[in-house]
PDB file of C-alpha atoms in Angstrom:
ATOM      1  CA  MET A   6     -23.888   9.398  -2.329  1.00  0.00           C
ATOM      2  CA  LEU A   7     -23.709   5.635  -2.239  1.00  0.00           C
ATOM      3  CA  GLY A   8     -20.348   5.774  -3.948  1.00  0.00           C
ATOM      4  CA  ASP A   9     -18.977   8.196  -1.308  1.00  0.00           C
ATOM      5  CA  ILE A  10     -20.185   5.985   1.516  1.00  0.00           C
ATOM      6  CA  SER A  11     -18.624   2.892  -0.154  1.00  0.00           C
ATOM      7  CA  LEU A  12     -15.292   4.644  -0.623  1.00  0.00           C
ATOM      8  CA  PHE A  13     -15.228   5.817   3.010  1.00  0.00           C
ATOM      9  CA  LEU A  14     -16.127   2.332   4.328  1.00  0.00           C
ATOM     10  CA  LEU A  15     -13.570   0.633   2.117  1.00  0.00           C
ATOM     11  CA  ALA A  16     -10.841   3.060   3.271  1.00  0.00           C
ATOM     12  CA  THR A  17     -11.817   2.410   6.884  1.00  0.00           C
ATOM     13  CA  LEU A  18     -11.766  -1.368   6.288  1.00  0.00           C
ATOM     14  CA  ALA A  19      -8.423  -1.260   4.498  1.00  0.00           C
ATOM     15  CA  SER A  20      -6.779   0.744   7.301  1.00  0.00           C
ATOM     16  CA  THR A  21      -8.256  -1.576   9.896  1.00  0.00           C
ATOM     17  CA  LEU A  22      -6.860  -4.546   8.108  1.00  0.00           C
ATOM     18  CA  ALA A  23      -3.422  -2.903   7.987  1.00  0.00           C
ATOM     19  CA  GLY A  24      -3.704  -2.104  11.653  1.00  0.00           C
ATOM     20  CA  VAL A  25      -4.437  -5.711  12.597  1.00  0.00           C
ATOM     21  CA  PHE A  26      -2.385  -7.630  10.016  1.00  0.00           C
ATOM     22  CA  VAL A  27       0.295  -5.034   9.060  1.00  0.00           C
ATOM     23  CA  MET A  28      -0.578  -5.883   5.455  1.00  0.00           C
ATOM     24  CA  GLY A  29      -3.501  -6.090   3.054  1.00  0.00           C
ATOM     25  CA  GLY A  30      -4.825  -2.586   3.524  1.00  0.00           C
ATOM     26  CA  GLY A  31      -2.721  -0.935   0.832  1.00  0.00           C
ATOM     27  CA  MET A  32      -3.394  -3.765  -1.624  1.00  0.00           C
ATOM     28  CA  LEU A  33      -7.127  -3.567  -0.944  1.00  0.00           C
ATOM     29  CA  MET A  34      -7.193   0.215  -1.540  1.00  0.00           C
ATOM     30  CA  VAL A  35      -5.222   0.120  -4.738  1.00  0.00           C
ATOM     31  CA  LEU A  36      -7.602  -2.517  -6.099  1.00  0.00           C
ATOM     32  CA  VAL A  37     -10.800  -0.603  -5.332  1.00  0.00           C
ATOM     33  CA  LEU A  38      -9.675   2.984  -6.138  1.00  0.00           C
ATOM     34  CA  PRO A  39     -10.092   2.375  -9.950  1.00  0.00           C
ATOM     35  CA  TRP A  40     -13.808   1.985  -9.182  1.00  0.00           C
ATOM     36  CA  PHE A  41     -13.942   5.535  -7.834  1.00  0.00           C
ATOM     37  CA  VAL A  42     -11.300   7.648  -9.542  1.00  0.00           C
ATOM     38  CA  PRO A  43      -9.757   7.777 -13.026  1.00  0.00           C
ATOM     39  CA  ALA A  44      -6.689   5.678 -13.790  1.00  0.00           C
ATOM     40  CA  ILE A  45      -4.433   8.773 -13.735  1.00  0.00           C
ATOM     41  CA  ALA A  46      -5.376   9.367 -10.112  1.00  0.00           C
ATOM     42  CA  VAL A  47      -5.235   5.844  -8.674  1.00  0.00           C
ATOM     43  CA  VAL A  48      -1.626   5.785  -7.458  1.00  0.00           C
ATOM     44  CA  PRO A  49      -1.462   9.489  -6.290  1.00  0.00           C
ATOM     45  CA  VAL A  50      -4.752   9.177  -4.309  1.00  0.00           C
ATOM     46  CA  HIS A  51      -3.574   5.834  -2.917  1.00  0.00           C
ATOM     47  CA  ALA A  52      -0.316   7.485  -1.752  1.00  0.00           C
ATOM     48  CA  VAL A  53      -2.147  10.191   0.255  1.00  0.00           C
ATOM     49  CA  THR A  54      -4.563   7.632   1.654  1.00  0.00           C
ATOM     50  CA  GLN A  55      -1.797   5.353   2.813  1.00  0.00           C
ATOM     51  CA  LEU A  56       0.146   8.327   4.216  1.00  0.00           C
ATOM     52  CA  ALA A  57      -2.832   9.012   6.460  1.00  0.00           C
ATOM     53  CA  SER A  58      -3.163   5.340   7.361  1.00  0.00           C
ATOM     54  CA  ASN A  59       0.480   4.737   8.158  1.00  0.00           C
ATOM     55  CA  SER A  60       1.041   8.010   9.980  1.00  0.00           C
ATOM     56  CA  SER A  61      -2.046   7.554  12.197  1.00  0.00           C
ATOM     57  CA  ARG A  62      -1.100   3.948  12.890  1.00  0.00           C
ATOM     58  CA  LEU A  63       2.424   5.046  13.804  1.00  0.00           C
ATOM     59  CA  VAL A  64       1.029   7.377  16.416  1.00  0.00           C
ATOM     60  CA  PHE A  65       0.003   4.367  18.489  1.00  0.00           C
ATOM     61  CA  ALA A  66       3.448   2.656  18.244  1.00  0.00           C
ATOM     62  CA  LEU A  67       6.224   5.305  18.038  1.00  0.00           C
ATOM     63  CA  GLU A  68       8.308   3.834  20.861  1.00  0.00           C
ATOM     64  CA  HIS A  69       8.519   0.468  19.059  1.00  0.00           C
ATOM     65  CA  ILE A  70      10.372   1.614  15.899  1.00  0.00           C
ATOM     66  CA  TYR A  71      13.461  -0.474  14.964  1.00  0.00           C
ATOM     67  CA  TRP A  72      15.697   2.404  13.809  1.00  0.00           C
ATOM     68  CA  PRO A  73      18.682   0.429  12.298  1.00  0.00           C
ATOM     69  CA  ALA A  74      16.491  -0.638   9.372  1.00  0.00           C
ATOM     70  CA  ILE A  75      15.326   2.862   8.506  1.00  0.00           C
ATOM     71  CA  GLY A  76      18.535   4.416   7.053  1.00  0.00           C
ATOM     72  CA  PRO A  77      19.247   1.766   4.404  1.00  0.00           C
ATOM     73  CA  TYR A  78      15.535   1.613   3.509  1.00  0.00           C
ATOM     74  CA  LEU A  79      15.438   5.417   2.978  1.00  0.00           C
ATOM     75  CA  LEU A  80      18.524   5.372   0.791  1.00  0.00           C
ATOM     76  CA  GLY A  81      17.030   2.576  -1.354  1.00  0.00           C
ATOM     77  CA  SER A  82      13.752   4.529  -1.600  1.00  0.00           C
ATOM     78  CA  VAL A  83      15.588   7.580  -2.986  1.00  0.00           C
ATOM     79  CA  VAL A  84      17.270   5.560  -5.665  1.00  0.00           C
ATOM     80  CA  GLY A  85      14.118   3.638  -6.529  1.00  0.00           C
ATOM     81  CA  THR A  86      12.049   6.783  -6.776  1.00  0.00           C
ATOM     82  CA  SER A  87      14.564   8.362  -9.176  1.00  0.00           C
ATOM     83  CA  LEU A  88      14.747   5.330 -11.525  1.00  0.00           C
ATOM     84  CA  PHE A  89      11.040   4.335 -11.537  1.00  0.00           C
ATOM     85  CA  ALA A  90       9.804   7.904 -11.978  1.00  0.00           C
ATOM     86  CA  ALA A  91      11.177   7.762 -15.538  1.00  0.00           C
ATOM     87  CA  LEU A  92       9.009   4.723 -16.218  1.00  0.00           C
ATOM     88  CA  LEU A  93       5.865   6.690 -15.214  1.00  0.00           C
ATOM     89  CA  LEU A  94       6.505   9.189 -18.010  1.00  0.00           C
ATOM     90  CA  SER A  95       6.220   6.496 -20.672  1.00  0.00           C
ATOM     91  CA  LEU A  96       3.591   4.151 -19.155  1.00  0.00           C
ATOM     92  CA  PRO A  97       0.096   4.359 -20.788  1.00  0.00           C
ATOM     93  CA  LEU A  98      -2.317   5.306 -17.980  1.00  0.00           C
ATOM     94  CA  GLU A  99      -5.012   2.852 -19.076  1.00  0.00           C
ATOM     95  CA  LEU A 100      -2.611   0.024 -18.344  1.00  0.00           C
ATOM     96  CA  ILE A 101      -2.238   0.898 -14.632  1.00  0.00           C
ATOM     97  CA  PRO A 102      -5.364  -0.884 -13.228  1.00  0.00           C
ATOM     98  CA  PRO A 103      -4.812  -4.196 -15.087  1.00  0.00           C
ATOM     99  CA  PHE A 104      -1.116  -4.013 -14.268  1.00  0.00           C
ATOM    100  CA  ILE A 105      -1.891  -3.596 -10.588  1.00  0.00           C
ATOM    101  CA  ALA A 106      -4.345  -6.525 -10.730  1.00  0.00           C
ATOM    102  CA  ILE A 107      -1.910  -8.872 -12.525  1.00  0.00           C
ATOM    103  CA  TYR A 108       0.959  -7.977 -10.165  1.00  0.00           C
ATOM    104  CA  LEU A 109      -1.123  -8.653  -7.083  1.00  0.00           C
ATOM    105  CA  LEU A 110      -2.470 -11.958  -8.436  1.00  0.00           C
ATOM    106  CA  LEU A 111       1.165 -13.026  -9.070  1.00  0.00           C
ATOM    107  CA  SER A 112       2.117 -11.934  -5.567  1.00  0.00           C
ATOM    108  CA  LEU A 113      -0.722 -13.970  -4.061  1.00  0.00           C
ATOM    109  CA  TRP A 114      -0.687 -17.125  -6.132  1.00  0.00           C
ATOM    110  CA  CYS A 115       2.567 -17.499  -8.056  1.00  0.00           C
ATOM    111  CA  ALA A 116       5.045 -19.192  -5.697  1.00  0.00           C
ATOM    112  CA  PRO A 117       8.209 -18.418  -7.733  1.00  0.00           C
ATOM    113  CA  PHE A 118       7.223 -14.763  -8.023  1.00  0.00           C
ATOM    114  CA  ALA A 119       6.509 -14.571  -4.295  1.00  0.00           C
ATOM    115  CA  GLN A 120       9.814 -16.294  -3.485  1.00  0.00           C
ATOM    116  CA  VAL A 121      11.735 -13.653  -5.365  1.00  0.00           C
ATOM    117  CA  LEU A 122      10.132 -11.011  -3.143  1.00  0.00           C
ATOM    118  CA  ARG A 123      10.779 -12.987   0.030  1.00  0.00           C
ATOM    119  CA  ARG A 124      14.468 -13.552  -0.771  1.00  0.00           C
ATOM    120  CA  LEU A 125      15.278  -9.836  -0.633  1.00  0.00           C
ATOM    121  CA  GLU A 126      17.536  -9.636   2.439  1.00  0.00           C
ATOM    122  CA  SER A 127      18.701  -6.047   2.101  1.00  0.00           C
ATOM    123  CA  PHE A 128      16.713  -3.134   3.474  1.00  0.00           C
ATOM    124  CA  PHE A 129      18.283  -1.015   0.743  1.00  0.00           C
ATOM    125  CA  LEU A 130      16.832  -3.329  -1.947  1.00  0.00           C
ATOM    126  CA  ALA A 131      13.544  -3.483  -0.073  1.00  0.00           C
ATOM    127  CA  GLY A 132      13.329   0.351  -0.082  1.00  0.00           C
ATOM    128  CA  PHE A 133      14.416   0.434  -3.762  1.00  0.00           C
ATOM    129  CA  LEU A 134      11.685  -1.994  -4.881  1.00  0.00           C
ATOM    130  CA  GLN A 135       8.941  -1.155  -2.421  1.00  0.00           C
ATOM    131  CA  THR A 136       9.045   2.561  -3.128  1.00  0.00           C
ATOM    132  CA  GLY A 137      10.030   2.324  -6.786  1.00  0.00           C
ATOM    133  CA  LEU A 138       7.452  -0.274  -7.702  1.00  0.00           C
ATOM    134  CA  GLY A 139       4.943   1.590  -5.571  1.00  0.00           C
ATOM    135  CA  LEU A 140       5.119   4.527  -8.047  1.00  0.00           C
ATOM    136  CA  VAL A 141       3.755   2.221 -10.710  1.00  0.00           C
ATOM    137  CA  VAL A 142       1.538  -0.351  -9.019  1.00  0.00           C
ATOM    138  CA  GLY A 143       0.607   1.571  -5.807  1.00  0.00           C
ATOM    139  CA  ALA A 144       1.039  -1.336  -3.405  1.00  0.00           C
ATOM    140  CA  PRO A 145       3.912  -3.629  -4.429  1.00  0.00           C
ATOM    141  CA  GLY A 146       3.381  -6.167  -1.693  1.00  0.00           C
ATOM    142  CA  PRO A 147       4.900  -6.803   1.744  1.00  0.00           C
ATOM    143  CA  ILE A 148       8.542  -6.733   0.654  1.00  0.00           C
ATOM    144  CA  ALA A 149       9.905  -4.887   3.748  1.00  0.00           C
ATOM    145  CA  LEU A 150       7.402  -6.500   6.054  1.00  0.00           C
ATOM    146  CA  THR A 151       8.661  -9.987   5.078  1.00  0.00           C
ATOM    147  CA  MET A 152      12.177  -9.069   6.072  1.00  0.00           C
ATOM    148  CA  LEU A 153      11.084  -7.405   9.304  1.00  0.00           C
ATOM    149  CA  SER A 154       9.127 -10.504  10.320  1.00  0.00           C
ATOM    150  CA  ARG A 155      12.298 -12.588   9.939  1.00  0.00           C
ATOM    151  CA  ARG A 156      14.481 -10.267  11.988  1.00  0.00           C
ATOM    152  CA  LEU A 157      12.155  -8.997  14.676  1.00  0.00           C
ATOM    153  CA  GLU A 158      10.109 -11.157  17.114  1.00  0.00           C
ATOM    154  CA  ASN A 159       7.994  -8.490  18.769  1.00  0.00           C
ATOM    155  CA  ARG A 160       4.852  -7.750  16.754  1.00  0.00           C
ATOM    156  CA  GLU A 161       4.687  -4.121  17.905  1.00  0.00           C
ATOM    157  CA  ASN A 162       8.247  -3.565  16.577  1.00  0.00           C
ATOM    158  CA  ILE A 163       7.189  -4.981  13.218  1.00  0.00           C
ATOM    159  CA  VAL A 164       4.026  -2.848  13.028  1.00  0.00           C
ATOM    160  CA  ALA A 165       5.837   0.396  13.982  1.00  0.00           C
ATOM    161  CA  THR A 166       8.846  -0.090  11.760  1.00  0.00           C
ATOM    162  CA  ALA A 167       6.788  -1.202   8.748  1.00  0.00           C
ATOM    163  CA  SER A 168       4.473   1.754   9.221  1.00  0.00           C
ATOM    164  CA  LEU A 169       7.342   4.220   9.212  1.00  0.00           C
ATOM    165  CA  MET A 170       8.939   2.614   6.137  1.00  0.00           C
ATOM    166  CA  MET A 171       5.681   2.769   4.200  1.00  0.00           C
ATOM    167  CA  LEU A 172       5.041   6.351   5.399  1.00  0.00           C
ATOM    168  CA  CYS A 173       8.435   7.339   3.951  1.00  0.00           C
ATOM    169  CA  GLY A 174       7.559   5.636   0.683  1.00  0.00           C
ATOM    170  CA  ASN A 175       4.238   7.527   0.582  1.00  0.00           C
ATOM    171  CA  LEU A 176       6.015  10.840   0.968  1.00  0.00           C
ATOM    172  CA  PHE A 177       8.408   9.948  -1.908  1.00  0.00           C
ATOM    173  CA  LYS A 178       5.480   9.022  -4.127  1.00  0.00           C
ATOM    174  CA  ILE A 179       3.534  12.172  -3.330  1.00  0.00           C
ATOM    175  CA  GLY A 180       6.584  14.338  -4.041  1.00  0.00           C
ATOM    176  CA  THR A 181       7.167  12.518  -7.314  1.00  0.00           C
ATOM    177  CA  PHE A 182       3.617  13.077  -8.554  1.00  0.00           C
ATOM    178  CA  LEU A 183       3.774  16.748  -7.514  1.00  0.00           C
ATOM    179  CA  TRP A 184       6.942  17.061  -9.592  1.00  0.00           C
ATOM    180  CA  LEU A 185       5.182  15.372 -12.506  1.00  0.00           C
ATOM    181  CA  GLY A 186       2.385  17.939 -12.296  1.00  0.00           C
ATOM    182  CA  PHE A 187      -0.439  15.949 -10.762  1.00  0.00           C
ATOM    183  CA  HIS A 188      -3.127  18.221  -9.252  1.00  0.00           C
ATOM    184  CA  PHE A 189      -4.172  16.615  -5.987  1.00  0.00           C
ATOM    185  CA  ALA A 190      -6.693  19.365  -5.395  1.00  0.00           C
ATOM    186  CA  ASP A 191      -8.827  18.100  -8.279  1.00  0.00           C
ATOM    187  CA  TYR A 192      -9.563  15.033  -6.113  1.00  0.00           C
ATOM    188  CA  TRP A 193     -10.042  16.750  -2.832  1.00  0.00           C
ATOM    189  CA  TRP A 194     -13.368  15.037  -1.992  1.00  0.00           C
ATOM    190  CA  PRO A 195     -12.249  11.407  -2.548  1.00  0.00           C
ATOM    191  CA  LEU A 196      -9.096  12.355  -0.558  1.00  0.00           C
ATOM    192  CA  VAL A 197     -11.169  13.687   2.350  1.00  0.00           C
ATOM    193  CA  LEU A 198     -13.256  10.477   2.447  1.00  0.00           C
ATOM    194  CA  THR A 199     -10.228   8.139   2.207  1.00  0.00           C
ATOM    195  CA  VAL A 200      -8.057  10.076   4.697  1.00  0.00           C
ATOM    196  CA  VAL A 201     -10.789  10.245   7.368  1.00  0.00           C
ATOM    197  CA  GLY A 202     -11.580   6.607   6.762  1.00  0.00           C
ATOM    198  CA  ALA A 203      -7.900   5.660   7.014  1.00  0.00           C
ATOM    199  CA  CYS A 204      -7.474   7.468  10.347  1.00  0.00           C
ATOM    200  CA  LEU A 205     -10.588   5.851  11.771  1.00  0.00           C
ATOM    201  CA  GLY A 206      -9.343   2.469  10.538  1.00  0.00           C
ATOM    202  CA  SER A 207      -5.967   2.928  12.228  1.00  0.00           C
ATOM    203  CA  LEU A 208      -7.723   3.505  15.552  1.00  0.00           C
ATOM    204  CA  LEU A 209      -9.931   0.449  15.092  1.00  0.00           C
ATOM    205  CA  GLY A 210      -7.009  -1.680  13.979  1.00  0.00           C
ATOM    206  CA  SER A 211      -4.883  -0.695  16.969  1.00  0.00           C
ATOM    207  CA  LEU A 212      -7.698  -1.631  19.311  1.00  0.00           C
ATOM    208  CA  LEU A 213      -8.300  -4.980  17.610  1.00  0.00           C
ATOM    209  CA  ARG A 214      -4.682  -6.038  17.000  1.00  0.00           C
ATOM    210  CA  ARG A 215      -4.153  -7.490  20.495  1.00  0.00           C
ATOM    211  CA  ARG A 216      -7.582  -9.196  20.465  1.00  0.00           C
ATOM    212  CA  ILE A 217      -7.681 -10.955  17.115  1.00  0.00           C
ATOM    213  CA  ALA A 218      -5.474 -13.793  15.955  1.00  0.00           C
ATOM    214  CA  PRO A 219      -4.327 -12.790  12.420  1.00  0.00           C
ATOM    215  CA  GLN A 220      -3.887 -16.377  11.355  1.00  0.00           C
ATOM    216  CA  ALA A 221      -7.623 -16.951  11.425  1.00  0.00           C
ATOM    217  CA  PHE A 222      -8.200 -14.253   8.851  1.00  0.00           C
ATOM    218  CA  MET A 223      -5.255 -14.649   6.422  1.00  0.00           C
ATOM    219  CA  LEU A 224      -6.953 -17.145   4.117  1.00  0.00           C
ATOM    220  CA  GLN A 225     -10.116 -14.966   3.854  1.00  0.00           C
ATOM    221  CA  LEU A 226      -7.966 -11.927   3.206  1.00  0.00           C
ATOM    222  CA  LYS A 227      -6.099 -13.646   0.437  1.00  0.00           C
ATOM    223  CA  TRP A 228      -9.384 -14.657  -1.291  1.00  0.00           C
ATOM    224  CA  LEU A 229     -10.848 -11.202  -0.860  1.00  0.00           C
ATOM    225  CA  LEU A 230      -7.815  -9.588  -2.546  1.00  0.00           C
ATOM    226  CA  THR A 231      -7.942 -12.214  -5.285  1.00  0.00           C
ATOM    227  CA  LEU A 232     -11.616 -11.503  -5.934  1.00  0.00           C
ATOM    228  CA  MET A 233     -11.002  -7.743  -6.138  1.00  0.00           C
ATOM    229  CA  ALA A 234      -7.998  -8.174  -8.419  1.00  0.00           C
ATOM    230  CA  LEU A 235      -9.998 -10.337 -10.791  1.00  0.00           C
ATOM    231  CA  THR A 236     -12.858  -7.814 -10.720  1.00  0.00           C
ATOM    232  CA  THR A 237     -10.496  -4.945 -11.513  1.00  0.00           C
ATOM    233  CA  LEU A 238      -8.917  -6.941 -14.375  1.00  0.00           C
ATOM    234  CA  LEU A 239     -12.315  -7.942 -15.787  1.00  0.00           C
ATOM    235  CA  LYS A 240     -13.540  -4.325 -15.672  1.00  0.00           C
ATOM    236  CA  SER A 241     -10.360  -3.164 -17.493  1.00  0.00           C
ATOM    237  CA  LEU A 242     -10.851  -5.783 -20.228  1.00  0.00           C
ATOM    238  CA  LEU A 243     -14.519  -4.987 -20.648  1.00  0.00           C
ATOM    239  CA  TRP A 244     -13.819  -1.253 -20.782  1.00  0.00           C
ATOM    240  CA  GLU A 245     -11.312  -1.793 -23.539  1.00  0.00           C
TER     241      GLU A 245
END
């Protein structure tokens, strides 16, 4: 019972963070899901959870979508899904949680690694890497969001467009795992908890976004993600 409540609250918190900051929610969820579901289910459950989070957040900002970025991003997502799906077939499942933790630690603290991500100036490449890497690590970091923040000045445009991009990526991931034979129904209860929490978080995030200055929370968010990444990595090492 306590585990169910914790999962619901974490899903709500993650979606609220995404609603306010346009980032952090997916990374938070992919770090905590290994505490609640087996390694084989982490990325598929994360995809459904983020689909609920992004689609419910998009409901509040449909009119602000920047459509010229969507086509190239979708094309890149198709190519990335096709290529990275092959990697999933050969990747040992027990490596997924520590791989996620290491990737996110590099994204947060390794400047050269982060600079490579920030220098992607093509929405096609952003879709390729964001969706392709997402099949393996769940939340590959704010690749598309970084580009949008450079090209768009209105925050609502950034929120809406990034939400639609991530929603498309979630659909590609879910389709890929269905093709690979993953049984989502086996995890129906965790999915119910995370989906309801994600929708509630989107509502809270949309209400808070105009009232909270994101800059005041970014340092705390970075340390929170770091702590959770280290916890996930430590648990994986101890389990082995």
